mmCIF file of C-alpha atoms in Angstrom:
data_model
loop_
_atom_site.group_PDB
_atom_site.id
_atom_site.type_symbol
_atom_site.label_atom_id
_atom_site.label_comp_id
_atom_site.label_asym_id
_atom_site.label_seq_id
_atom_site.Cartn_x
_atom_site.Cartn_y
_atom_site.Cartn_z
ATOM 1 C CA MET A 1214 45.755 116.335 13.683
ATOM 2 C CA PRO A 1215 48.767 115.844 11.137
ATOM 3 C CA SER A 1216 49.713 118.323 8.704
ATOM 4 C CA ILE A 1217 49.672 115.386 5.768
ATOM 5 C CA SER A 1218 47.814 112.326 5.063
ATOM 6 C CA VAL A 1219 49.638 110.168 2.314
ATOM 7 C CA ILE A 1220 47.433 107.739 0.825
ATOM 8 C CA VAL A 1221 49.058 104.260 -0.255
ATOM 9 C CA PRO A 1222 46.886 101.480 -2.281
ATOM 10 C CA VAL A 1223 49.167 98.251 -1.890
ATOM 11 C CA HIS A 1224 47.683 95.398 -4.140
ATOM 12 C CA GLN A 1225 50.407 92.660 -4.389
ATOM 13 C CA GLY A 1226 52.902 95.343 -3.521
ATOM 14 C CA GLU A 1227 55.521 92.841 -1.452
ATOM 15 C CA ALA A 1228 58.536 93.610 -3.593
ATOM 16 C CA TYR A 1229 58.144 97.686 -3.075
ATOM 17 C CA LEU A 1230 56.019 98.301 0.030
ATOM 18 C CA LYS A 1231 58.902 98.365 2.595
ATOM 19 C CA ASN A 1232 60.897 100.804 0.412
ATOM 20 C CA CYS A 1233 58.018 102.831 -0.289
ATOM 21 C CA ALA A 1234 56.939 103.257 3.610
ATOM 22 C CA GLU A 1235 60.522 103.815 4.529
ATOM 23 C CA SER A 1236 60.610 106.830 1.970
ATOM 24 C CA VAL A 1237 58.011 108.436 4.200
ATOM 25 C CA ARG A 1238 59.143 107.459 7.113
ATOM 26 C CA MET A 1239 62.778 109.183 6.574
ATOM 27 C CA GLN A 1240 61.038 112.296 5.674
ATOM 28 C CA SER A 1241 62.738 115.615 6.883
ATOM 29 C CA PHE A 1242 59.098 116.683 7.299
ATOM 30 C CA GLN A 1243 57.900 114.593 10.235
ATOM 31 C CA ASP A 1244 54.099 115.814 10.847
ATOM 32 C CA TRP A 1245 52.406 113.234 8.599
ATOM 33 C CA GLU A 1246 50.508 110.241 8.904
ATOM 34 C CA LEU A 1247 50.584 107.069 6.205
ATOM 35 C CA LEU A 1248 47.630 105.348 5.249
ATOM 36 C CA LEU A 1249 48.420 101.644 4.035
ATOM 37 C CA VAL A 1250 45.215 100.683 1.913
ATOM 38 C CA ASP A 1251 45.318 97.023 1.562
ATOM 39 C CA ASP A 1252 43.440 96.208 -1.378
ATOM 40 C CA GLY A 1253 42.741 92.363 -1.067
ATOM 41 C CA SER A 1254 46.423 91.502 -1.519
ATOM 42 C CA THR A 1255 47.089 87.707 -1.538
ATOM 43 C CA ASP A 1256 50.879 88.098 -1.209
ATOM 44 C CA ALA A 1257 52.989 88.836 1.681
ATOM 45 C CA SER A 1258 51.642 92.950 1.886
ATOM 46 C CA PRO A 1259 48.933 92.410 4.518
ATOM 47 C CA ALA A 1260 51.507 91.087 6.935
ATOM 48 C CA ILE A 1261 54.197 93.960 5.694
ATOM 49 C CA CYS A 1262 51.494 96.719 6.051
ATOM 50 C CA ASP A 1263 50.664 95.700 9.691
ATOM 51 C CA GLU A 1264 54.490 95.181 10.492
ATOM 52 C CA CYS A 1265 55.229 98.725 9.276
ATOM 53 C CA ALA A 1266 52.264 100.118 11.719
ATOM 54 C CA ARG A 1267 53.849 98.327 14.750
ATOM 55 C CA GLU A 1268 57.289 99.972 13.921
ATOM 56 C CA ASP A 1269 55.630 103.304 13.760
ATOM 57 C CA ASP A 1270 52.012 104.630 15.108
ATOM 58 C CA ARG A 1271 51.590 107.120 12.180
ATOM 59 C CA ILE A 1272 51.029 104.483 10.025
ATOM 60 C CA ARG A 1273 47.727 102.938 9.964
ATOM 61 C CA VAL A 1274 46.301 100.136 8.138
ATOM 62 C CA PHE A 1275 43.444 99.325 6.505
ATOM 63 C CA HIS A 1276 42.774 95.743 4.843
ATOM 64 C CA ARG A 1277 39.795 95.134 1.889
ATOM 65 C CA ARG A 1278 38.954 91.425 1.975
ATOM 66 C CA LYS A 1279 38.403 91.482 -2.012
ATOM 67 C CA SER A 1280 40.004 93.920 -4.420
ATOM 68 C CA SER A 1281 38.096 97.041 -5.461
ATOM 69 C CA GLY A 1282 40.863 98.630 -7.343
ATOM 70 C CA THR A 1283 43.035 101.429 -6.835
ATOM 71 C CA GLY A 1284 40.389 104.017 -7.097
ATOM 72 C CA GLU A 1285 38.482 102.673 -4.270
ATOM 73 C CA ALA A 1286 41.255 102.279 -2.063
ATOM 74 C CA ARG A 1287 42.064 105.757 -2.365
ATOM 75 C CA ASN A 1288 38.380 106.454 -1.568
ATOM 76 C CA LEU A 1289 38.855 104.825 1.530
ATOM 77 C CA GLY A 1290 42.192 106.737 2.512
ATOM 78 C CA LEU A 1291 40.096 109.677 1.666
ATOM 79 C CA ARG A 1292 37.345 108.993 4.251
ATOM 80 C CA GLU A 1293 39.612 108.010 6.877
ATOM 81 C CA ALA A 1294 42.382 111.030 6.216
ATOM 82 C CA LYS A 1295 42.946 113.276 9.214
ATOM 83 C CA GLY A 1296 45.478 115.891 7.399
ATOM 84 C CA GLU A 1297 45.141 118.949 6.442
ATOM 85 C CA PHE A 1298 46.475 118.166 3.196
ATOM 86 C CA ILE A 1299 46.469 114.825 1.044
ATOM 87 C CA ALA A 1300 49.038 113.455 -0.863
ATOM 88 C CA PHE A 1301 48.867 110.094 -3.086
ATOM 89 C CA LEU A 1302 51.872 107.840 -3.518
ATOM 90 C CA ASP A 1303 51.760 104.635 -5.547
ATOM 91 C CA VAL A 1304 53.247 101.584 -3.665
ATOM 92 C CA ALA A 1305 56.259 100.919 -6.453
ATOM 93 C CA ASP A 1306 57.405 104.861 -6.175
ATOM 94 C CA ARG A 1307 59.371 106.645 -3.745
ATOM 95 C CA TYR A 1308 59.641 109.893 -2.436
ATOM 96 C CA GLU A 1309 62.791 112.234 -2.280
ATOM 97 C CA PHE A 1310 63.977 112.487 0.988
ATOM 98 C CA GLN A 1311 62.845 116.479 1.711
ATOM 99 C CA ALA A 1312 59.829 115.946 -0.492
ATOM 100 C CA LEU A 1313 56.876 116.634 1.926
ATOM 101 C CA GLU A 1314 58.937 119.172 3.802
ATOM 102 C CA THR A 1315 59.595 121.313 0.646
ATOM 103 C CA LEU A 1316 55.955 120.918 -0.676
ATOM 104 C CA TRP A 1317 54.574 121.923 2.976
ATOM 105 C CA SER A 1318 57.031 124.941 3.035
ATOM 106 C CA LEU A 1319 55.684 126.218 -0.368
ATOM 107 C CA GLN A 1320 52.103 126.129 0.665
ATOM 108 C CA GLN A 1321 52.953 127.953 3.822
ATOM 109 C CA GLN A 1322 55.039 130.588 2.273
ATOM 110 C CA SER A 1323 52.329 130.923 -0.844
ATOM 111 C CA GLY A 1324 49.159 130.458 0.811
ATOM 112 C CA ALA A 1325 48.142 128.124 -2.154
ATOM 113 C CA ASP A 1326 45.614 125.240 -1.536
ATOM 114 C CA THR A 1327 47.390 123.291 -3.655
ATOM 115 C CA VAL A 1328 51.277 122.590 -4.273
ATOM 116 C CA GLY A 1329 52.761 120.861 -7.091
ATOM 117 C CA CYS A 1330 56.005 119.757 -8.430
ATOM 118 C CA ALA A 1331 58.103 117.920 -10.876
ATOM 119 C CA HIS A 1332 59.209 114.048 -10.969
ATOM 120 C CA LEU A 1333 61.591 111.671 -12.068
ATOM 121 C CA ASN A 1334 60.730 108.775 -14.686
ATOM 122 C CA LEU A 1335 63.057 105.893 -14.088
ATOM 123 C CA ALA A 1336 62.957 103.119 -16.603
ATOM 124 C CA ALA A 1337 63.911 99.509 -15.883
ATOM 125 C CA ASP A 1338 67.299 100.240 -18.014
ATOM 126 C CA GLY A 1339 68.240 102.747 -15.576
ATOM 127 C CA SER A 1340 67.629 105.842 -17.523
ATOM 128 C CA LYS A 1341 66.142 109.153 -16.111
ATOM 129 C CA THR A 1342 64.021 111.576 -17.376
ATOM 130 C CA GLU A 1343 62.955 114.936 -15.379
ATOM 131 C CA VAL A 1344 59.173 115.985 -16.022
ATOM 132 C CA LYS A 1345 57.925 119.299 -14.965
ATOM 133 C CA LEU A 1346 54.622 120.034 -13.773
ATOM 134 C CA LEU A 1347 54.365 123.614 -15.033
ATOM 135 C CA GLU A 1348 56.837 126.453 -14.947
ATOM 136 C CA GLN A 1349 57.987 127.332 -11.257
ATOM 137 C CA GLY A 1350 55.590 129.887 -9.985
ATOM 138 C CA VAL A 1351 51.918 130.837 -8.555
ATOM 139 C CA TYR A 1352 49.033 130.314 -10.639
ATOM 140 C CA ASP A 1353 45.726 131.765 -9.792
ATOM 141 C CA ASP A 1354 42.282 130.235 -10.833
ATOM 142 C CA ALA A 1355 42.245 131.296 -14.423
ATOM 143 C CA ALA A 1356 45.547 130.438 -15.266
ATOM 144 C CA ILE A 1357 44.714 126.849 -13.455
ATOM 145 C CA ARG A 1358 41.677 126.496 -15.691
ATOM 146 C CA GLU A 1359 44.108 127.295 -18.979
ATOM 147 C CA ARG A 1360 47.169 125.169 -17.935
ATOM 148 C CA ILE A 1361 45.631 122.512 -16.039
ATOM 149 C CA VAL A 1362 41.843 121.799 -16.624
ATOM 150 C CA ALA A 1363 41.627 122.913 -20.505
ATOM 151 C CA PRO A 1364 44.744 120.131 -21.467
ATOM 152 C CA LEU A 1365 43.052 117.515 -19.059
ATOM 153 C CA LEU A 1366 39.564 118.165 -20.876
ATOM 154 C CA GLY A 1367 40.775 117.923 -24.555
ATOM 155 C CA ASP A 1368 44.528 117.618 -25.083
ATOM 156 C CA ARG A 1369 44.885 114.367 -24.716
ATOM 157 C CA LEU A 1370 45.831 112.875 -28.141
ATOM 158 C CA MET A 1371 48.660 114.537 -29.728
ATOM 159 C CA PRO A 1372 51.999 115.108 -27.798
ATOM 160 C CA PRO A 1373 52.912 116.833 -25.575
ATOM 161 C CA VAL A 1374 49.895 115.315 -23.238
ATOM 162 C CA PHE A 1375 49.671 116.654 -19.956
ATOM 163 C CA ASN A 1376 50.317 114.280 -17.163
ATOM 164 C CA GLY A 1377 47.077 113.906 -15.159
ATOM 165 C CA SER A 1378 48.608 111.723 -12.108
ATOM 166 C CA VAL A 1379 47.390 112.843 -8.624
ATOM 167 C CA TRP A 1380 51.156 111.860 -6.776
ATOM 168 C CA ARG A 1381 52.462 115.250 -8.179
ATOM 169 C CA TYR A 1382 50.243 117.358 -6.076
ATOM 170 C CA LEU A 1383 49.762 118.252 -2.145
ATOM 171 C CA PHE A 1384 45.944 118.298 -2.102
ATOM 172 C CA SER A 1385 43.728 120.734 0.085
ATOM 173 C CA ALA A 1386 41.488 118.000 2.266
ATOM 174 C CA LYS A 1387 38.935 121.024 2.687
ATOM 175 C CA VAL A 1388 38.726 121.359 -1.043
ATOM 176 C CA ILE A 1389 38.241 117.617 -1.582
ATOM 177 C CA ARG A 1390 35.612 117.377 0.973
ATOM 178 C CA SER A 1391 33.847 120.742 0.320
ATOM 179 C CA SER A 1392 33.204 119.530 -3.219
ATOM 180 C CA HIS A 1393 32.636 116.147 -2.523
ATOM 181 C CA LEU A 1394 35.700 114.715 -4.725
ATOM 182 C CA SER A 1395 36.285 110.899 -4.997
ATOM 183 C CA PHE A 1396 37.868 108.476 -7.482
ATOM 184 C CA GLN A 1397 35.357 106.916 -10.100
ATOM 185 C CA GLY A 1398 36.521 103.465 -11.419
ATOM 186 C CA ASP A 1399 40.132 103.145 -12.177
ATOM 187 C CA TYR A 1400 39.918 103.832 -15.836
ATOM 188 C CA ARG A 1401 41.831 107.317 -16.389
ATOM 189 C CA ALA A 1402 40.289 108.179 -12.748
ATOM 190 C CA ASP A 1403 43.614 110.320 -11.890
ATOM 191 C CA GLU A 1404 42.627 112.697 -14.935
ATOM 192 C CA LEU A 1405 38.859 113.357 -14.064
ATOM 193 C CA PHE A 1406 39.699 113.773 -10.045
ATOM 194 C CA VAL A 1407 42.522 115.933 -11.174
ATOM 195 C CA MET A 1408 40.331 117.897 -13.522
ATOM 196 C CA GLU A 1409 37.257 118.275 -11.111
ATOM 197 C CA TYR A 1410 39.558 119.466 -8.309
ATOM 198 C CA PHE A 1411 41.376 122.137 -10.073
ATOM 199 C CA CYS A 1412 37.664 123.334 -10.970
ATOM 200 C CA ASN A 1413 37.450 124.127 -7.357
ATOM 201 C CA ALA A 1414 40.880 125.093 -6.204
ATOM 202 C CA LYS A 1415 41.957 128.551 -6.574
ATOM 203 C CA LYS A 1416 45.475 128.815 -6.431
ATOM 204 C CA LEU A 1417 48.675 126.628 -7.155
ATOM 205 C CA ALA A 1418 52.368 126.824 -6.197
ATOM 206 C CA VAL A 1419 54.682 124.720 -8.349
ATOM 207 C CA THR A 1420 58.150 124.078 -8.075
ATOM 208 C CA GLU A 1421 60.365 122.571 -10.520
ATOM 209 C CA GLN A 1422 62.257 120.910 -8.135
ATOM 210 C CA VAL A 1423 62.201 116.865 -8.415
ATOM 211 C CA LEU A 1424 60.341 115.444 -5.246
ATOM 212 C CA TYR A 1425 58.869 111.942 -6.752
ATOM 213 C CA ARG A 1426 60.481 109.070 -8.207
ATOM 214 C CA PHE A 1427 57.705 107.400 -10.621
ATOM 215 C CA PHE A 1428 59.255 103.975 -11.502
ATOM 216 C CA LEU A 1429 58.359 102.766 -15.233
ATOM 217 C CA ASN A 1430 57.593 99.175 -15.227
ATOM 218 C CA PRO A 1431 57.806 97.556 -18.911
ATOM 219 C CA SER A 1432 55.655 94.372 -17.443
ATOM 220 C CA SER A 1433 52.800 96.300 -16.325
ATOM 221 C CA ARG A 1434 51.002 96.412 -19.730
ATOM 222 C CA HIS A 1435 47.194 95.755 -19.086
ATOM 223 C CA GLY A 1436 45.701 92.421 -20.559
ATOM 224 C CA TYR A 1437 42.935 92.229 -22.582
ATOM 225 C CA GLN A 1438 39.745 93.641 -21.368
ATOM 226 C CA LYS A 1439 36.828 92.218 -22.510
ATOM 227 C CA ASP A 1440 34.191 95.393 -22.195
ATOM 228 C CA PHE A 1441 36.831 97.966 -22.469
ATOM 229 C CA TYR A 1442 35.076 100.407 -24.877
ATOM 230 C CA ALA A 1443 31.911 100.077 -22.571
ATOM 231 C CA THR A 1444 34.258 101.058 -19.926
ATOM 232 C CA PHE A 1445 35.928 104.145 -22.079
ATOM 233 C CA ARG A 1446 32.231 105.177 -22.743
ATOM 234 C CA ARG A 1447 31.474 105.184 -18.999
ATOM 235 C CA PHE A 1448 34.443 107.136 -18.738
ATOM 236 C CA MET A 1449 33.445 109.842 -21.176
ATOM 237 C CA GLU A 1450 29.990 109.927 -19.589
ATOM 238 C CA ARG A 1451 31.837 111.067 -16.361
ATOM 239 C CA LYS A 1452 33.860 113.468 -18.296
ATOM 240 C CA GLU A 1453 30.833 115.036 -20.177
ATOM 241 C CA ALA A 1454 29.225 115.531 -17.039
ATOM 242 C CA LEU A 1455 32.013 117.514 -15.628
ATOM 243 C CA ALA A 1456 32.556 119.565 -18.553
ATOM 244 C CA LYS A 1457 28.614 120.463 -18.548
ATOM 245 C CA GLN A 1458 28.499 121.129 -14.576
ATOM 246 C CA TYR A 1459 31.720 123.444 -14.531
ATOM 247 C CA ASP A 1460 30.635 124.795 -18.178
ATOM 248 C CA LEU A 1461 34.328 123.705 -19.996
ATOM 249 C CA GLU A 1462 32.978 123.251 -23.642
ATOM 250 C CA GLY A 1463 34.269 126.427 -24.525
ATOM 251 C CA LEU A 1464 37.954 125.836 -23.598
ATOM 252 C CA ARG A 1465 38.338 123.168 -26.132
ATOM 253 C CA PRO A 1466 35.420 122.849 -29.020
ATOM 254 C CA GLN A 1467 36.870 119.504 -30.036
ATOM 255 C CA TRP A 1468 37.327 117.971 -26.967
ATOM 256 C CA GLN A 1469 34.990 115.073 -27.703
ATOM 257 C CA GLU A 1470 36.405 113.912 -30.626
ATOM 258 C CA ASN A 1471 39.990 114.019 -29.430
ATOM 259 C CA ASN A 1472 39.019 111.722 -26.308
ATOM 260 C CA ASN A 1473 37.044 109.477 -28.661
ATOM 261 C CA TRP A 1474 40.298 108.934 -30.793
ATOM 262 C CA VAL A 1475 42.413 108.282 -27.821
ATOM 263 C CA GLY A 1476 39.698 105.914 -26.690
ATOM 264 C CA LEU A 1477 39.576 104.104 -30.227
ATOM 265 C CA LEU A 1478 43.441 103.887 -30.576
ATOM 266 C CA ALA A 1479 43.381 102.209 -27.210
ATOM 267 C CA ALA A 1480 39.937 100.072 -27.811
ATOM 268 C CA VAL A 1481 41.642 99.053 -31.353
ATOM 269 C CA GLU A 1482 45.030 97.539 -29.585
ATOM 270 C CA ASN A 1483 42.850 96.222 -27.202
ATOM 271 C CA GLU A 1484 40.886 94.119 -29.803
ATOM 272 C CA TYR A 1485 43.833 92.746 -31.503
ATOM 273 C CA SER A 1486 45.334 91.769 -28.366
ATOM 274 C CA ARG A 1487 46.897 88.025 -28.291
ATOM 275 C CA GLU A 1488 44.562 87.241 -25.398
ATOM 276 C CA ASN A 1489 41.454 88.235 -27.274
ATOM 277 C CA PRO A 1490 40.146 84.614 -28.163
ATOM 278 C CA ILE A 1491 38.403 85.381 -31.203
ATOM 279 C CA PRO A 1492 39.631 84.613 -34.696
ATOM 280 C CA VAL A 1493 41.575 87.867 -36.179
ATOM 281 C CA ARG A 1494 39.062 88.073 -39.138
ATOM 282 C CA LYS A 1495 36.278 88.493 -36.172
ATOM 283 C CA LYS A 1496 38.724 91.212 -34.509
ATOM 284 C CA GLN A 1497 38.806 92.783 -37.774
ATOM 285 C CA ARG A 1498 35.110 93.091 -38.034
ATOM 286 C CA ALA A 1499 34.721 94.261 -34.716
ATOM 287 C CA VAL A 1500 37.037 97.411 -34.901
ATOM 288 C CA GLU A 1501 35.046 98.202 -38.334
ATOM 289 C CA GLU A 1502 32.081 98.016 -36.424
ATOM 290 C CA LEU A 1503 33.593 100.180 -33.613
ATOM 291 C CA CYS A 1504 34.730 102.949 -36.383
ATOM 292 C CA ARG A 1505 31.240 103.129 -37.621
ATOM 293 C CA GLN A 1506 30.255 104.035 -34.134
ATOM 294 C CA GLU A 1507 28.577 107.882 -34.484
ATOM 295 C CA GLU A 1508 30.816 109.499 -32.044
ATOM 296 C CA ILE A 1509 33.568 107.817 -33.197
ATOM 297 C CA ALA A 1510 33.068 108.331 -36.966
ATOM 298 C CA GLN A 1511 32.645 111.853 -35.850
ATOM 299 C CA ALA A 1512 36.070 111.674 -34.401
ATOM 300 C CA ILE A 1513 37.371 109.918 -37.229
ATOM 301 C CA ALA A 1514 36.031 112.655 -39.667
ATOM 302 C CA ALA A 1515 36.853 115.915 -37.941
ATOM 303 C CA ILE A 1516 40.603 114.864 -36.513
ATOM 304 C CA THR A 1517 43.555 113.662 -38.262
ATOM 305 C CA PRO A 1518 46.098 112.731 -35.436
ATOM 306 C CA GLN A 1519 49.720 114.043 -35.952
ATOM 307 C CA GLY A 1520 53.155 113.043 -34.070
ATOM 308 C CA LEU A 1521 51.727 109.955 -32.243
ATOM 309 C CA HIS A 1522 53.993 107.157 -30.995
ATOM 310 C CA PRO A 1523 54.850 105.241 -34.364
ATOM 311 C CA ARG A 1524 52.722 102.546 -34.205
ATOM 312 C CA ARG A 1525 49.564 104.157 -32.843
ATOM 313 C CA GLN A 1526 50.438 106.726 -35.944
ATOM 314 C CA MET A 1527 50.460 104.086 -38.526
ATOM 315 C CA ALA A 1528 47.191 102.502 -36.969
ATOM 316 C CA ALA A 1529 45.573 106.049 -36.951
ATOM 317 C CA ASN A 1530 46.347 106.674 -40.332
ATOM 318 C CA LEU A 1531 44.976 103.207 -41.535
ATOM 319 C CA ILE A 1532 42.009 103.944 -39.709
ATOM 320 C CA LYS A 1533 41.764 107.428 -41.099
ATOM 321 C CA GLY A 1534 42.070 105.844 -44.628
ATOM 322 C CA GLY A 1535 39.934 102.725 -44.040
ATOM 323 C CA HIS A 1536 42.361 100.388 -44.472
ATOM 324 C CA PHE A 1537 41.276 97.652 -41.721
ATOM 325 C CA PHE A 1538 42.856 94.514 -43.831
ATOM 326 C CA THR A 1539 46.169 96.298 -43.605
ATOM 327 C CA LEU A 1540 45.412 97.331 -39.974
ATOM 328 C CA THR A 1541 44.784 94.002 -39.128
ATOM 329 C CA GLN A 1542 48.360 93.032 -40.914
ATOM 330 C CA MET A 1543 50.027 95.440 -38.817
ATOM 331 C CA TYR A 1544 48.691 94.160 -35.767
ATOM 332 C CA ARG A 1545 49.329 90.531 -36.792
ATOM 333 C CA LEU A 1546 53.006 91.170 -37.297
ATOM 334 C CA GLN A 1547 53.261 93.283 -34.231
ATOM 335 C CA PHE A 1548 51.220 91.350 -31.638
ATOM 336 C CA GLY A 1549 51.728 88.076 -32.971
ATOM 337 C CA ILE A 1550 48.352 87.242 -33.437
#
């Protein structure tokens, strides 16, 4: 049984896949298995996956005929993983050379069921930003609840927003399986998975050492999603169920309003997308109707967002003031609709 299972969802990843797999193969720590889950790719990714497996018998490949999304690809990896600990790696990203060794050694020294690290954001223009998970140290379940679960529950609107990505951790396979954890959908699925996992984990060890390279891709903006708000409501239903199951509501009393503002701002940008084929006036009416939804209207009344990205801050101000015509003109200028 390998010590660590590394799960990589692969969809149209031919440009990155070899380097991604090599960043695992070249690790200073070698007791691992790599699970490449080809999620219905139509490019050269399936062939590259198979080539990687032929070169190293620690690499296993799973092909899906049709794409079901990153979450389902990760779930397949979780079902097939044999390791004592689970790590997630995105196909466009890389590990630092000593990543798995550092995480494994920290786990062995601390006895923690989970280990986390800092990561490096790499932009297309070559700029780099180091991002800490938390201050270096060991956190018990009470500290985990306050420093990770609470921010993931409710601090999602105004900066700084806690990063909920799964690739920052070495997870206990035992905790995942005993708690019956899986990814639900793709929209903010990492956030829900990490939040629920840490409702069940007992001890977290953190290093401030940068072990993961995350490549920011400005061309990866999602296009128009016809049923975006329905997708967001399903996400909120899952989050509400977790909050009730683990008795989290008291951690952040306005957590629902906070999340609903996030969903509203995303829904507004989606509605005004140039890929949305309906006329501009219908887009405005759809936004106005959205703001009259009970849960959204309650969020607008309860919270005044501050410190957002300039465009979102302006949108929030206009929504708060009911200036929907001006909001429409702003997006007409910015999106060219």
